[in-house]
XYZ file of N, CA and C in Angstrom:
195
model
N 19.901 -34.176 -42.792
C 20.683 -34.678 -41.681
C 21.629 -35.746 -42.189
N 22.863 -35.613 -41.875
C 23.866 -36.589 -42.282
C 23.711 -37.875 -41.477
N 23.963 -38.984 -42.149
C 23.900 -40.288 -41.501
C 25.116 -41.098 -41.908
N 25.351 -42.171 -41.179
C 26.409 -43.104 -41.530
C 25.826 -44.502 -41.617
N 26.418 -45.313 -42.473
C 25.988 -46.692 -42.618
C 27.201 -47.537 -42.945
N 27.060 -48.826 -42.763
C 28.164 -49.743 -42.982
C 27.742 -50.782 -44.011
N 28.591 -51.027 -44.987
C 28.337 -52.053 -45.991
C 28.962 -53.361 -45.529
N 28.354 -54.465 -45.919
C 28.858 -55.778 -45.522
C 30.248 -56.063 -46.091
N 30.545 -55.514 -47.247
C 31.802 -55.805 -47.923
C 32.961 -54.914 -47.474
N 32.733 -53.999 -46.545
C 33.770 -53.064 -46.134
C 33.826 -52.939 -44.610
N 35.023 -52.780 -44.055
C 35.133 -52.551 -42.612
C 34.879 -51.091 -42.228
N 34.756 -50.207 -43.228
C 34.634 -48.775 -42.986
C 33.178 -48.318 -42.976
N 32.949 -47.206 -42.289
C 31.638 -46.556 -42.281
C 31.563 -45.598 -43.467
N 30.367 -45.434 -44.013
C 30.133 -44.535 -45.128
C 29.213 -43.415 -44.673
N 29.481 -42.195 -45.166
C 28.661 -41.041 -44.840
C 27.663 -40.796 -45.957
N 26.491 -40.375 -45.590
C 25.443 -40.035 -46.542
C 24.933 -38.646 -46.159
N 25.067 -37.687 -47.091
C 24.650 -36.320 -46.809
C 24.252 -35.634 -48.108
N 23.615 -34.477 -48.009
C 23.139 -33.744 -49.173
C 24.193 -32.760 -49.656
N 24.358 -32.697 -50.985
C 25.291 -31.737 -51.573
C 24.601 -30.383 -51.689
N 25.350 -29.388 -52.133
C 24.762 -28.059 -52.274
C 23.745 -28.002 -53.410
N 23.791 -28.965 -54.351
C 22.800 -29.037 -55.418
C 21.572 -29.851 -55.013
N 21.592 -30.457 -53.829
C 20.472 -31.237 -53.351
C 20.585 -32.731 -53.624
N 21.679 -33.160 -54.239
C 21.879 -34.581 -54.503
C 22.441 -35.264 -53.265
N 22.164 -36.557 -53.149
C 22.694 -37.333 -52.034
C 24.098 -37.808 -52.373
N 25.011 -37.586 -51.465
C 26.402 -38.010 -51.637
C 26.688 -39.114 -50.637
N 27.296 -40.179 -51.119
C 27.747 -41.271 -50.245
C 29.257 -41.355 -50.383
N 29.952 -41.182 -49.263
C 31.408 -41.138 -49.286
C 31.960 -41.960 -48.131
N 33.020 -42.695 -48.402
C 33.659 -43.479 -47.358
C 34.367 -42.558 -46.376
N 34.221 -42.866 -45.098
C 34.915 -42.083 -44.080
C 36.293 -42.645 -43.786
N 36.547 -43.849 -44.252
C 37.815 -44.549 -44.055
C 38.160 -44.724 -42.575
N 37.123 -44.926 -41.769
C 37.303 -45.231 -40.366
C 36.345 -46.352 -39.979
N 36.797 -47.202 -39.078
C 35.982 -48.327 -38.627
C 35.178 -47.990 -37.371
N 35.371 -46.791 -36.840
C 34.644 -46.353 -35.642
C 33.475 -45.459 -36.045
N 32.330 -45.711 -35.443
C 31.115 -45.001 -35.828
C 31.120 -43.534 -35.404
N 31.549 -43.235 -34.202
C 31.496 -41.862 -33.690
C 32.321 -40.890 -34.547
N 33.586 -41.205 -34.849
C 34.335 -40.290 -35.723
C 33.735 -40.200 -37.129
N 33.171 -41.294 -37.608
C 32.543 -41.292 -38.933
C 31.350 -40.337 -38.960
N 30.554 -40.350 -37.909
C 29.396 -39.457 -37.844
C 29.840 -37.999 -37.756
N 30.894 -37.727 -36.994
C 31.415 -36.356 -36.915
C 31.878 -35.878 -38.290
N 32.549 -36.760 -39.038
C 33.000 -36.399 -40.378
C 31.814 -36.109 -41.292
N 30.789 -36.940 -41.221
C 29.606 -36.755 -42.061
C 28.925 -35.425 -41.749
N 28.796 -35.098 -40.494
C 28.170 -33.837 -40.100
C 29.006 -32.645 -40.561
N 30.329 -32.770 -40.487
C 31.213 -31.694 -40.927
C 31.116 -31.494 -42.441
N 31.105 -32.592 -43.188
C 30.968 -32.500 -44.646
C 29.655 -31.835 -45.020
N 28.585 -32.205 -44.327
C 27.283 -31.617 -44.613
C 27.280 -30.127 -44.276
N 27.919 -29.744 -43.204
C 27.975 -28.332 -42.811
C 28.697 -27.507 -43.870
N 29.794 -28.026 -44.409
C 30.529 -27.310 -45.453
C 29.662 -27.170 -46.706
N 28.912 -28.208 -47.047
C 28.012 -28.140 -48.203
C 26.930 -27.080 -47.988
N 26.399 -26.996 -46.782
C 25.382 -25.980 -46.484
C 25.967 -24.577 -46.599
N 27.178 -24.386 -46.079
C 27.831 -23.082 -46.168
C 28.105 -22.711 -47.614
N 28.510 -23.672 -48.427
C 28.760 -23.414 -49.844
C 27.471 -23.009 -50.546
N 26.377 -23.664 -50.204
C 25.086 -23.345 -50.813
C 24.653 -21.931 -50.451
N 24.902 -21.538 -49.216
C 24.523 -20.205 -48.757
C 25.503 -19.129 -49.206
N 26.646 -19.542 -49.740
C 27.648 -18.589 -50.192
C 28.577 -18.117 -49.098
N 28.609 -18.817 -47.975
C 29.432 -18.414 -46.842
C 30.638 -19.312 -46.620
N 30.874 -20.231 -47.523
C 31.986 -21.160 -47.346
C 33.303 -20.428 -47.523
N 34.271 -20.826 -46.731
C 35.600 -20.240 -46.827
C 36.592 -21.289 -47.310
N 37.727 -20.831 -47.759
C 38.774 -21.736 -48.201
C 39.222 -22.610 -47.025
N 39.273 -22.045 -45.848
C 39.689 -22.798 -44.658
C 38.729 -23.947 -44.367
N 37.447 -23.738 -44.575
C 36.460 -24.794 -44.343
C 36.678 -25.951 -45.295
N 36.944 -25.642 -46.566
C 37.190 -26.690 -47.544
C 38.504 -27.404 -47.273
N 39.524 -26.668 -46.867
C 40.813 -27.288 -46.566
C 40.710 -28.197 -45.350
N 39.895 -27.831 -44.392
C 39.720 -28.644 -43.191
C 39.112 -29.988 -43.548
N 38.168 -29.999 -44.486
C 37.529 -31.234 -44.904
C 38.497 -32.099 -45.707
N 39.254 -31.486 -46.573
C 40.191 -32.242 -47.407
C 41.307 -32.744 -46.539
């Protein structure tokens, strides 16, 4: 399950989710609002799951980028 957290040194929320290899990825969402940050984290995690299952499309990756 993707989560978001905030560091004291940054105004932005960070996403924490699992990669397709099973490693934990922490990435800045570059947003100061929690709700959009959580949506981004969930979307990133969904793309990683699709890639792991072999169902990821180019459009899914482009949407994230």
